PDB file of C-alpha atoms in Angstrom:
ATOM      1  CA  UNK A  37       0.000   0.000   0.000  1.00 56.00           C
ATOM      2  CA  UNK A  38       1.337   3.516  -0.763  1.00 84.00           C
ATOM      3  CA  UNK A  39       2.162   5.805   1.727  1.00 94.00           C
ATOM      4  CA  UNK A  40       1.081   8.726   0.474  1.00 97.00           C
ATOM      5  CA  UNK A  41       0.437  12.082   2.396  1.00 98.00           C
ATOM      6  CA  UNK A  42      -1.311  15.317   0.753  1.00 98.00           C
ATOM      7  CA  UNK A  43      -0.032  19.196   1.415  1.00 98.00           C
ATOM      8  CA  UNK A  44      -1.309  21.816   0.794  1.00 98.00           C
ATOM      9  CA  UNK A  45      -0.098  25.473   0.897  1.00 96.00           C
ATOM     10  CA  UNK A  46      -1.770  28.486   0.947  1.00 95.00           C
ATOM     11  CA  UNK A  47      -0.808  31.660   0.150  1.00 89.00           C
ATOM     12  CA  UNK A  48      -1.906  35.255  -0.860  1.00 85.00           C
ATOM     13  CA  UNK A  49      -1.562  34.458  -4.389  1.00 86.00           C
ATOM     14  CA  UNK A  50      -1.555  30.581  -5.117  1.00 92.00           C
ATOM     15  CA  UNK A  51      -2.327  27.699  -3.376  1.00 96.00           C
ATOM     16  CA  UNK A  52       0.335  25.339  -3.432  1.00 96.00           C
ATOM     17  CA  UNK A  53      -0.506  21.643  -3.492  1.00 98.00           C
ATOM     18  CA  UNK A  54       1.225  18.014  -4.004  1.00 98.00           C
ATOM     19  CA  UNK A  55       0.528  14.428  -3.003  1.00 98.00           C
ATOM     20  CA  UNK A  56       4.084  13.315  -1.678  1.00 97.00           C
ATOM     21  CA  UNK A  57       5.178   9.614  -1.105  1.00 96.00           C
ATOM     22  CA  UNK A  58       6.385   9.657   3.003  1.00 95.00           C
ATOM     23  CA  UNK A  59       8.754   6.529   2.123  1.00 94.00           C
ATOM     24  CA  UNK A  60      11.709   9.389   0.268  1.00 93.00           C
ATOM     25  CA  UNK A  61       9.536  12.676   0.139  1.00 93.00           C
ATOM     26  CA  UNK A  62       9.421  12.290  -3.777  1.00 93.00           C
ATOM     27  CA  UNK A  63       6.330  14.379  -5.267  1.00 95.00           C
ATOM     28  CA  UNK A  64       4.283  12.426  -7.009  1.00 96.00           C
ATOM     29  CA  UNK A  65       1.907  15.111  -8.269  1.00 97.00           C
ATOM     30  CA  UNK A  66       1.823  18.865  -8.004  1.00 96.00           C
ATOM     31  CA  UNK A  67      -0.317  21.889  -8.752  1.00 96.00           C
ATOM     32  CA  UNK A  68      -1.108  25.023  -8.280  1.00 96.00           C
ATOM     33  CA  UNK A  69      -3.943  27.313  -8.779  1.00 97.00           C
ATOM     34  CA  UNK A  70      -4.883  31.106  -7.649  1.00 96.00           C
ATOM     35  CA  UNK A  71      -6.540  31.793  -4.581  1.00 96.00           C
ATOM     36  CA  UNK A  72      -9.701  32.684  -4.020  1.00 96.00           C
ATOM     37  CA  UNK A  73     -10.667  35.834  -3.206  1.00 95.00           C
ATOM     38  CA  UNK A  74     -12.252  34.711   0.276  1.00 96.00           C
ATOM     39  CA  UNK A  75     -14.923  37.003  -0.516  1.00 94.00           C
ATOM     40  CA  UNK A  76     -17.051  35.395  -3.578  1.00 96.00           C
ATOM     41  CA  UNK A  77     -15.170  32.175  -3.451  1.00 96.00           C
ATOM     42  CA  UNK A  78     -13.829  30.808  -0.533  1.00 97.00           C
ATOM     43  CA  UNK A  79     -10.395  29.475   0.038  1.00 97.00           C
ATOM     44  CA  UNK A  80     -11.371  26.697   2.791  1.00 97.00           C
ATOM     45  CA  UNK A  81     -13.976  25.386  -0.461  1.00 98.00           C
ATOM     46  CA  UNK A  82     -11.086  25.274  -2.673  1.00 98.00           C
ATOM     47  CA  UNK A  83      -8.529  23.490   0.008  1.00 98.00           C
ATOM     48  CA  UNK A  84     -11.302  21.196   0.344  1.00 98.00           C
ATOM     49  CA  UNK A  85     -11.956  20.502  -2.879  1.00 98.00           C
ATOM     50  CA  UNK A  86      -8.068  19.732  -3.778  1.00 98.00           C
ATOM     51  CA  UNK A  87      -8.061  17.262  -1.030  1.00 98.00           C
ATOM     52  CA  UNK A  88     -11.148  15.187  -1.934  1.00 98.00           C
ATOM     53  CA  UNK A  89     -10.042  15.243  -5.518  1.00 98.00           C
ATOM     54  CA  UNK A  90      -6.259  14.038  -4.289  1.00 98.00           C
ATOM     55  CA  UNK A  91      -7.824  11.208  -1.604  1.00 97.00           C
ATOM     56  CA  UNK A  92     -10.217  10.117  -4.994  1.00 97.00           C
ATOM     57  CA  UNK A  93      -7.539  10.098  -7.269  1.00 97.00           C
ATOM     58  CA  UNK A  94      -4.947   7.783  -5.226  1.00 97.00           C
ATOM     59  CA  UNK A  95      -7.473   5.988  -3.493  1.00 96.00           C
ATOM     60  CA  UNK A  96      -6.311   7.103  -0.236  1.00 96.00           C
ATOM     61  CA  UNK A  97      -8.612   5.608   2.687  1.00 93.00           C
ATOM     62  CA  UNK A  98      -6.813   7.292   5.661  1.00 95.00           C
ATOM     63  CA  UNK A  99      -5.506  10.335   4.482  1.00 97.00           C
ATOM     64  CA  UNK A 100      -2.716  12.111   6.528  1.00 98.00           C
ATOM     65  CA  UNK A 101      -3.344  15.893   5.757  1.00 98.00           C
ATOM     66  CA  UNK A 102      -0.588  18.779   6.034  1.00 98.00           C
ATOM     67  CA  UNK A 103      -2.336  22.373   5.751  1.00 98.00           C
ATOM     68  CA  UNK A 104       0.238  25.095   5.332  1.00 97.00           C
ATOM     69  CA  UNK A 105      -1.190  28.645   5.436  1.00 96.00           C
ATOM     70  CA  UNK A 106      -0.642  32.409   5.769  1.00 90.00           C
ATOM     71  CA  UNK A 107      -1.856  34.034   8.864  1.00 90.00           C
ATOM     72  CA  UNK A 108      -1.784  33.429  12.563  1.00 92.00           C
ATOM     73  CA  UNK A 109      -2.749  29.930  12.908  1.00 95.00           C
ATOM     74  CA  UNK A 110      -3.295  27.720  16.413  1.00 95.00           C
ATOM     75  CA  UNK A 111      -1.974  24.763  15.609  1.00 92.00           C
ATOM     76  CA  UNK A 112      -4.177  22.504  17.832  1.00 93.00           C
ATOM     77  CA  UNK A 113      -7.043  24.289  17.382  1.00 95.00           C
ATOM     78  CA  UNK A 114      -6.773  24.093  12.848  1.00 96.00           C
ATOM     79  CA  UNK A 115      -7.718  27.137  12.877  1.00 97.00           C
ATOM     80  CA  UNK A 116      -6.583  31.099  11.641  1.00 97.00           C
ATOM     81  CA  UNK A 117      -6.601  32.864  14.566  1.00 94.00           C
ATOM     82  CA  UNK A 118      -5.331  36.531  13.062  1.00 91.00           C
ATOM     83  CA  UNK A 119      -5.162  37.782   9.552  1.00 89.00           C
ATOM     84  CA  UNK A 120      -3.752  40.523   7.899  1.00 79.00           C
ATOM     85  CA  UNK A 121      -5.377  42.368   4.968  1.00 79.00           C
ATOM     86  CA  UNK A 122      -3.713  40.503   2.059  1.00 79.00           C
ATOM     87  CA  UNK A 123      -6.482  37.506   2.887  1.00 90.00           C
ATOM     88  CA  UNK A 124     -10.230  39.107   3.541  1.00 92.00           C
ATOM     89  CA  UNK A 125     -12.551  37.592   5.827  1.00 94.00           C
ATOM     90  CA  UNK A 126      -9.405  34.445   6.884  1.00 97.00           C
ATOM     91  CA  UNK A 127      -9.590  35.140  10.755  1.00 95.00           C
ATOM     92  CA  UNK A 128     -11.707  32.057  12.087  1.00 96.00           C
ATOM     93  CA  UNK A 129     -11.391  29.810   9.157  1.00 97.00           C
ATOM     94  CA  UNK A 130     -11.231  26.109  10.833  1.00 98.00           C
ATOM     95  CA  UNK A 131      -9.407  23.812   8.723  1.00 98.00           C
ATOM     96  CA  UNK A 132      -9.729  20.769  11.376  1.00 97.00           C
ATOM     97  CA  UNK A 133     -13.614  21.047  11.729  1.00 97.00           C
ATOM     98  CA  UNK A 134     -14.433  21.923   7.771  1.00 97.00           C
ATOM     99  CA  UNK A 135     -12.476  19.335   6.287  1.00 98.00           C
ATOM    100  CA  UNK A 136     -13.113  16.819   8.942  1.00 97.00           C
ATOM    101  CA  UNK A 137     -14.618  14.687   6.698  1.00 97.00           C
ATOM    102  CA  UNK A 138     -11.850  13.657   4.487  1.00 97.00           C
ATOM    103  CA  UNK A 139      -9.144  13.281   6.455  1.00 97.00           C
ATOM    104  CA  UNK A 140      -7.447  10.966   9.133  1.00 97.00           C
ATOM    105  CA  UNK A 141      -4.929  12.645  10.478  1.00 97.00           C
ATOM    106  CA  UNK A 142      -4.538  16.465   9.938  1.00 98.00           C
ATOM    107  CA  UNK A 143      -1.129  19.169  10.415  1.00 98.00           C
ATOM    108  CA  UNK A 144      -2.077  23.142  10.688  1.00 98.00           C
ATOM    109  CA  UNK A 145       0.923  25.120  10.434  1.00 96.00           C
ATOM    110  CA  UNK A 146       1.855  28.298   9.846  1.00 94.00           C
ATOM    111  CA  UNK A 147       3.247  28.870   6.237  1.00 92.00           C
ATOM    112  CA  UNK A 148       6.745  30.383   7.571  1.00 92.00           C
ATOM    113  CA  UNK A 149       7.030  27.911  10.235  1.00 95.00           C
ATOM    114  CA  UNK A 150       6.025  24.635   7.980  1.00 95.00           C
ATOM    115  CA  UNK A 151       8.442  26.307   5.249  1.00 93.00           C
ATOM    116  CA  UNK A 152      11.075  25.985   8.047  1.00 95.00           C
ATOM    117  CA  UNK A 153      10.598  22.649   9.007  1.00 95.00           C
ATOM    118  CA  UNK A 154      10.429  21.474   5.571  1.00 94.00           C
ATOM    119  CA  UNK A 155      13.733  22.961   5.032  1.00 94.00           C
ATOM    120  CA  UNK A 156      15.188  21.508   8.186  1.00 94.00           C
ATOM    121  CA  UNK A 157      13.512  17.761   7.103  1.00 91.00           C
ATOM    122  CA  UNK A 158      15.505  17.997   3.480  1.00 86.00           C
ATOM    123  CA  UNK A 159      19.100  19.640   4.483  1.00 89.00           C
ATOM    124  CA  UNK A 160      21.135  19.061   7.541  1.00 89.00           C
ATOM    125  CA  UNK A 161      21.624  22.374   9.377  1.00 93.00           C
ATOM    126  CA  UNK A 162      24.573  22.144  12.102  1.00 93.00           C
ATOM    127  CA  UNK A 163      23.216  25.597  13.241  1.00 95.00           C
ATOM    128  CA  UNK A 164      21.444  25.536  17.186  1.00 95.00           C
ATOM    129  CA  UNK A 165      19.366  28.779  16.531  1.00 97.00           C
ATOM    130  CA  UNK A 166      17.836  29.364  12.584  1.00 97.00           C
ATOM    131  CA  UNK A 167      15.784  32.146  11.993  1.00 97.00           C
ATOM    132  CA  UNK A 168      14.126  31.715   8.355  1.00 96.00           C
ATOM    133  CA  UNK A 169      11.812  34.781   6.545  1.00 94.00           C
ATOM    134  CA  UNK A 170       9.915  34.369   3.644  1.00 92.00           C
ATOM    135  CA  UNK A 171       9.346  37.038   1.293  1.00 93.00           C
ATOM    136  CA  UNK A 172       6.327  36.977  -1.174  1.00 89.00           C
ATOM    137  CA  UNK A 173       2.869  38.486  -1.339  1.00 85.00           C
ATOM    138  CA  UNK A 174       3.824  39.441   2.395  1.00 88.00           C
ATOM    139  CA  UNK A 175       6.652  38.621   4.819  1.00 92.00           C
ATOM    140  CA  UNK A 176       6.213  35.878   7.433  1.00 91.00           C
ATOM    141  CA  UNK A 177       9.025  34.739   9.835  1.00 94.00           C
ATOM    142  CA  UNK A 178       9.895  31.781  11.808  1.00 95.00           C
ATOM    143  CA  UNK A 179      12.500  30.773  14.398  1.00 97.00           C
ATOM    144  CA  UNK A 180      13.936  27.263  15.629  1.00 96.00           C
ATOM    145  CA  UNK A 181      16.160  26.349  17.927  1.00 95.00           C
ATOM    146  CA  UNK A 182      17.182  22.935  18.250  1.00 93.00           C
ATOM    147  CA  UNK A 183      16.829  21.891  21.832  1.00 93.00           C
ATOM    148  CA  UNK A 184      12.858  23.813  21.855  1.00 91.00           C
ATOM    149  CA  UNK A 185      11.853  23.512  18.536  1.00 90.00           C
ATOM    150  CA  UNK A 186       9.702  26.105  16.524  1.00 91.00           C
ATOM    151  CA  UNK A 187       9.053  28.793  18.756  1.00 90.00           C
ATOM    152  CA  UNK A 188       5.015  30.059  18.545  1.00 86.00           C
ATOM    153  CA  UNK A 189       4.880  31.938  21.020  1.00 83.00           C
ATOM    154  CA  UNK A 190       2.190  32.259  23.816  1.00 84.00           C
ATOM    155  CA  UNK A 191      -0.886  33.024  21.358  1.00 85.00           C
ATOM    156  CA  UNK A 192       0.415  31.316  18.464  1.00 80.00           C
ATOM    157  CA  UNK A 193       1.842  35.364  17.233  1.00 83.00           C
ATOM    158  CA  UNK A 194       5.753  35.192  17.776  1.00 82.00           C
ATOM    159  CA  UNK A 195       7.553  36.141  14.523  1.00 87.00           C
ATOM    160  CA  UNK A 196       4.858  38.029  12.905  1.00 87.00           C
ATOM    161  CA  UNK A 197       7.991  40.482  11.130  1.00 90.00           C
ATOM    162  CA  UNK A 198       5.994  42.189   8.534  1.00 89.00           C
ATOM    163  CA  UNK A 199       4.498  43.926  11.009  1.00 88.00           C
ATOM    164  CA  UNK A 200       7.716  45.716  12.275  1.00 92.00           C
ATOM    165  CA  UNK A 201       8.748  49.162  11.319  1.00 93.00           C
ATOM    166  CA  UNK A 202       5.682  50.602  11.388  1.00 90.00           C
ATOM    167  CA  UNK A 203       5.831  54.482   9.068  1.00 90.00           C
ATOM    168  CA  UNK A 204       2.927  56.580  10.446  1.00 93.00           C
ATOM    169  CA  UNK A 205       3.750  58.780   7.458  1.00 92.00           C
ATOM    170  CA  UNK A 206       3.304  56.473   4.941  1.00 90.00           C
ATOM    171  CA  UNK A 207       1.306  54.197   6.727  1.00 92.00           C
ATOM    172  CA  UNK A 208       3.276  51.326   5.559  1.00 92.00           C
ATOM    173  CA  UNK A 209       5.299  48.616   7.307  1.00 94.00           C
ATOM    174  CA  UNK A 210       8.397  46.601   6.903  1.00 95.00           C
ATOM    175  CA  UNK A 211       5.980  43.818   5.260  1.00 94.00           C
ATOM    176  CA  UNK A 212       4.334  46.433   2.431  1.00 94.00           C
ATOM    177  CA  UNK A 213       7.470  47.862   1.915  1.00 96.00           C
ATOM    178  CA  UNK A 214      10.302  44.577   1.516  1.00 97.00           C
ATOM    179  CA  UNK A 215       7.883  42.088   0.312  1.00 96.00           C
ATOM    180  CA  UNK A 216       7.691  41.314  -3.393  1.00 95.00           C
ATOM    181  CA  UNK A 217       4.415  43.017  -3.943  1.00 94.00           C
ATOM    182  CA  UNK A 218       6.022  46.139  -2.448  1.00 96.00           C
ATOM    183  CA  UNK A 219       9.012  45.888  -5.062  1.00 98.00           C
ATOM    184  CA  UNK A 220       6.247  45.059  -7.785  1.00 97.00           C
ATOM    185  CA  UNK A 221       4.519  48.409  -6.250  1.00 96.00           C
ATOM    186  CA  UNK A 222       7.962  50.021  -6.524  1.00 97.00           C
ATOM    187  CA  UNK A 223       9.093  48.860 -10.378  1.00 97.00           C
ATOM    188  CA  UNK A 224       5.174  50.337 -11.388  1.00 97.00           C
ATOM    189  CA  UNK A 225       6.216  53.821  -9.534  1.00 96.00           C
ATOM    190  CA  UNK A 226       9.604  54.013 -11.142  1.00 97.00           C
ATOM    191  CA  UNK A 227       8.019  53.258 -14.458  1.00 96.00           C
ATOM    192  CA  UNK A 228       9.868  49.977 -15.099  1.00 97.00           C
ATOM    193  CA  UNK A 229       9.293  48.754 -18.869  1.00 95.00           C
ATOM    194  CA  UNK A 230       8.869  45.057 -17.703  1.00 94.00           C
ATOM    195  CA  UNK A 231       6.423  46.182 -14.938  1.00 89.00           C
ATOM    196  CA  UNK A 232       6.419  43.505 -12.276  1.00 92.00           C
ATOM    197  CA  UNK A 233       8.655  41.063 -13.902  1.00 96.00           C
ATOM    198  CA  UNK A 234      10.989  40.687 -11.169  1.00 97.00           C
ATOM    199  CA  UNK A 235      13.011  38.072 -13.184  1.00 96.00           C
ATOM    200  CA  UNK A 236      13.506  40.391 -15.740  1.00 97.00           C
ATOM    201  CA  UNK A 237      14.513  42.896 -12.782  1.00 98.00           C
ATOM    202  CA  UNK A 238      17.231  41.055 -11.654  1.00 98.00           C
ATOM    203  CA  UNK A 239      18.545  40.555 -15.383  1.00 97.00           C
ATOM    204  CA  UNK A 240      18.667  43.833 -15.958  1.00 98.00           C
ATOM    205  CA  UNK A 241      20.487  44.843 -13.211  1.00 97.00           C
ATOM    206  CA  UNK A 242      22.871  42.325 -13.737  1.00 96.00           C
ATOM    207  CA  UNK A 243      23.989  43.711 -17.183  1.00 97.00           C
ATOM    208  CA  UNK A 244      24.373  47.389 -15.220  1.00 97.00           C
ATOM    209  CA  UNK A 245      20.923  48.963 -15.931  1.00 97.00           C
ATOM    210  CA  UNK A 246      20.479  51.842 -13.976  1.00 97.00           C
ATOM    211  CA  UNK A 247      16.956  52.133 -13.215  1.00 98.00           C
ATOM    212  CA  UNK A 248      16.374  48.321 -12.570  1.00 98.00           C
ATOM    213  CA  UNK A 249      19.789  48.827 -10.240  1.00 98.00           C
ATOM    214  CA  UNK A 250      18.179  52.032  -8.549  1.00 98.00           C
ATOM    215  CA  UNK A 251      14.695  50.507  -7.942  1.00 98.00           C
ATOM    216  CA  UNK A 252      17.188  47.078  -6.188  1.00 98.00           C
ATOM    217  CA  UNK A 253      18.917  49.389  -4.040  1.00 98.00           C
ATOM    218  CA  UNK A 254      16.036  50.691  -2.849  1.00 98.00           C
ATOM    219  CA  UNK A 255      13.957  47.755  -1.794  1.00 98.00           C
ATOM    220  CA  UNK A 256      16.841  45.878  -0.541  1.00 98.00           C
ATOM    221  CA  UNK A 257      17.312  49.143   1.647  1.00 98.00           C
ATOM    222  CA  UNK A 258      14.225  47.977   2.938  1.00 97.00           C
ATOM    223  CA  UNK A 259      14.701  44.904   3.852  1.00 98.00           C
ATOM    224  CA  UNK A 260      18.024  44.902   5.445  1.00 98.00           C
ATOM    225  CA  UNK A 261      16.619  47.334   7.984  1.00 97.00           C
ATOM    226  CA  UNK A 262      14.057  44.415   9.103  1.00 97.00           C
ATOM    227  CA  UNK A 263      16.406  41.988   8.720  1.00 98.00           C
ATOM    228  CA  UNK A 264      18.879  43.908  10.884  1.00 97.00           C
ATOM    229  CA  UNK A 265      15.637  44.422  13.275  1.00 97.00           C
ATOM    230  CA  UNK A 266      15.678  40.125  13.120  1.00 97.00           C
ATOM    231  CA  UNK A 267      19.616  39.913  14.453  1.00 97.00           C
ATOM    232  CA  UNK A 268      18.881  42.380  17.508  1.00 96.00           C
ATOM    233  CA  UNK A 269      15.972  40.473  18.951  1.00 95.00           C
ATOM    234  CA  UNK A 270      17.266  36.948  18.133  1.00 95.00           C
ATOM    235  CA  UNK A 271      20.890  36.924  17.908  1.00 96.00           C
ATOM    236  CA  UNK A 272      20.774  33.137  15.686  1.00 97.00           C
ATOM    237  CA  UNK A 273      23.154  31.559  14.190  1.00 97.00           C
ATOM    238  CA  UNK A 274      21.920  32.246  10.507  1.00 97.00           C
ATOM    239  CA  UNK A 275      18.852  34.161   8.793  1.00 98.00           C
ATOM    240  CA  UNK A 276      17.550  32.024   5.885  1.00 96.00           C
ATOM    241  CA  UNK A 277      15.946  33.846   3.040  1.00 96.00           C
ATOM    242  CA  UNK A 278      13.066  32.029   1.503  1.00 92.00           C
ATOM    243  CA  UNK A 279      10.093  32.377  -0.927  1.00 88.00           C
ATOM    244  CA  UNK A 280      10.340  32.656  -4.500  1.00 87.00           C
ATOM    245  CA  UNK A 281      12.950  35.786  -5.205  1.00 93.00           C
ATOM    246  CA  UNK A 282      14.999  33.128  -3.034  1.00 92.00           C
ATOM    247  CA  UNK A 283      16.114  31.468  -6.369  1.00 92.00           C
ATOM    248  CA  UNK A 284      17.864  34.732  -7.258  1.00 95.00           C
ATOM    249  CA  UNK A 285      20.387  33.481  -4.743  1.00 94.00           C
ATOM    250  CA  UNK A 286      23.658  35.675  -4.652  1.00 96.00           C
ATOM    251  CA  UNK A 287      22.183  37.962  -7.076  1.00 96.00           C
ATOM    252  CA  UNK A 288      19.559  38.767  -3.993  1.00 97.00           C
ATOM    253  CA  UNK A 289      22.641  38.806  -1.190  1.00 98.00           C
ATOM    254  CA  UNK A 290      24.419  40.710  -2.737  1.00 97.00           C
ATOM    255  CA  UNK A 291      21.959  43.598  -2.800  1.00 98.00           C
ATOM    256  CA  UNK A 292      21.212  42.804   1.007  1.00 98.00           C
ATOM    257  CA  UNK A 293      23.865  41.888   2.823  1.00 97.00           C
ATOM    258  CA  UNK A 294      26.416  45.051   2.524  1.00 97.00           C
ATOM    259  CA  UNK A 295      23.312  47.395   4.023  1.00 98.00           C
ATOM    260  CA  UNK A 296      23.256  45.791   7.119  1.00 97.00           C
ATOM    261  CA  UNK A 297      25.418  47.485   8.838  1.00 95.00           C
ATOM    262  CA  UNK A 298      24.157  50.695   7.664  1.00 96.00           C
ATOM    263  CA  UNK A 299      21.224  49.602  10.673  1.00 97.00           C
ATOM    264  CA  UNK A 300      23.389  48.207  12.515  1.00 97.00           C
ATOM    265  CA  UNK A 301      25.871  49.425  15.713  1.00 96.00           C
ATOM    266  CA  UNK A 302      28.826  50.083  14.903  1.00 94.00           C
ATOM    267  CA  UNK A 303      31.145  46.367  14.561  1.00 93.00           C
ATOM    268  CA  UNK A 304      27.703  44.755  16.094  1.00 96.00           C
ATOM    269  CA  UNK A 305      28.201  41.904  13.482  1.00 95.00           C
ATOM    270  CA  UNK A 306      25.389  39.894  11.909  1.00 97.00           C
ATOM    271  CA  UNK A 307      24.465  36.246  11.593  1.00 97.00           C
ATOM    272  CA  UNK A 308      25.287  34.397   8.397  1.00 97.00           C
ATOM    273  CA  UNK A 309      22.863  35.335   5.488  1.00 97.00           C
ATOM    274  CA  UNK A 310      21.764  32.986   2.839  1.00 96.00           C
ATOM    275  CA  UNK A 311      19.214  31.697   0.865  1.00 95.00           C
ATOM    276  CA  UNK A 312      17.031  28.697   1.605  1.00 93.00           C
ATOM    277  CA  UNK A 313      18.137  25.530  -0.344  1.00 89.00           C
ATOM    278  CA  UNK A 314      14.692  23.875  -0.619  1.00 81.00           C
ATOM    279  CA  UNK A 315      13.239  27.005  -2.213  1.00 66.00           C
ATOM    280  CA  UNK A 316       9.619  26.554  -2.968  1.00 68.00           C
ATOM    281  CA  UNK A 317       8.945  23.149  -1.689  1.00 83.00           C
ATOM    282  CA  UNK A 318       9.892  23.806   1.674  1.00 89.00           C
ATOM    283  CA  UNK A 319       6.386  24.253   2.918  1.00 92.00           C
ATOM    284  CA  UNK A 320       4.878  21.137   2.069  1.00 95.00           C
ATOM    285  CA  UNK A 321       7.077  19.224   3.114  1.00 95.00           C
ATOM    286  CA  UNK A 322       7.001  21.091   6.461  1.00 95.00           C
ATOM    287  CA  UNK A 323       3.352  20.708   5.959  1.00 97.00           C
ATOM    288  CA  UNK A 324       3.507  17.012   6.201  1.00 97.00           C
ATOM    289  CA  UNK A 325       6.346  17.087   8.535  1.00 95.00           C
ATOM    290  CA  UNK A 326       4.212  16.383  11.894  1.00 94.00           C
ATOM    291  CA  UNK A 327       2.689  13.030  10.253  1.00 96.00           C
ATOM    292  CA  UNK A 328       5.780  11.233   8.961  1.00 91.00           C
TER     293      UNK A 328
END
């Protein structure tokens, strides 16, 4: 019999799914689709409806099911217990009680945190304390340290980084401002010919365009100033970059890492920076990572 497991991973912009064999964490299938709107169509419908069509498909009697999602999530409880405003009408959404009927066995995780522990389930860190952010539609963080594990925090809220840096005069935070939607806002206000192709961003910085370099500079100002925010409070051992603009790799660090001490005191020092290594798979595997 196979030993198959079903994640799912939900975002501001996609849901993220994959059926995933326990036995060598190989994918056997994987999709993706956009996410609802939670106002005409709802995303707990459409997390439901990739499960049942997953359990039919493989013929999967007792399914072991790994929910991965944005927002503030109790972990015992299933359920989104705080939302910001990239996801209307999330806070309250119950993932164990809703989808009750399909599964066996159900994991509720945080995105950020189940991106972390799918990254610590593929590679080997030697690391004690790991803080990892990802950067996407928002900015989500999560830290581990090896002898207590993912810390959540007393109501399930440590770690919520996009929140930091609050600017009363723009009314913005470190999350609208360092995330990729706030360099896709950015690349639209400089009047950037590829819009919000950050791909093409990055290429055209690389071969010394000026405006593509200028409009880099400037979000990666950004986000070294949360990041340095990140090695004040937690001191670890290193900050892992994830989320998609993660497979930019150096290309990212190298816009990043020489601000830091511009936020920094003087010869305060910084953890090592890098990029994840499992880049977008991270979170369903962590997703799953409860039930192996």
């Amino acid at each position: 019999m196979s030993n198959y497991k079903v994640a799912i991973d939900i975002g501001g912009t996609n849901i993220n799914s994959a059926v995933i064999n326990a036995d060598d964490l190989s994918f056997v299938e994987s999709n993706s689709v956009p996410t609802p709107n939670n106002e005409t169509d709802l995303i707990i419908d459409e997390v439901y409806r990739i499960a049942k069509s997953y359990k039919d498909k493989y013929a999967i009697n007792n399914l072991d099911l790994g929910i991965s999602s944005a927002g503030v999530i109790d972990d015992e409880a299933g359920t989104v217990v705080y939302s910001g405003p990239t996801i209307p009408n999330y806070k309250g959404t119950n993932f164990k009680d809703y989808l009750a009927p399909l599964y066996s066995n159900i994991a509720v995780l945080n995105d950020v945190n189940a991106a972390l522990l799918g990254e610590l389930t593929y590679h080997n860190y030697r690391q004690d304390n790991i803080f990892c952010l990802t950067i996407g539609t928002g900015i989500g963080g999560a830290f581990y340290n090896r002898t207590l594990g993912i810390h959540t925090g007393a109501r399930h809220r440590a770690n919520q980084i996009g929140y930091l840096l609050y600017d009363s005069h723009s009314e913005t935070t470190f999350e609208t401002r360092a995330s990729t939607s706030g360099l896709k806002q950015l690349m639209k206000t400089k009047n950037y010919r590829y819009e919000s192709n950050v791909k093409q961003l990055f290429k055209d910085a690389k071969k010394g365009d000026a405006l593509a370099n200028d409009i880099l500079n400037e979000w990666s100002t950004y986000l070294a100033e949360g990041i340095a925010q990140i090695q004040i409070i937690y001191d670890p051992d290193v900050i892992l970059i994830g989320g998609a603009i993660s497979a930019q790799g150096e290309n990212l660090l190298n816009y990043i890492v020489p601000k830091l001490e511009f936020f920094l005191p003087h010869h305060y020092g910084h953890a090592q920076i890098q990029t994840t290594l499992s880049l977008n798979n991270a979170a369903l595997i962590g997703a799953i990572a409860k039930l192996l």
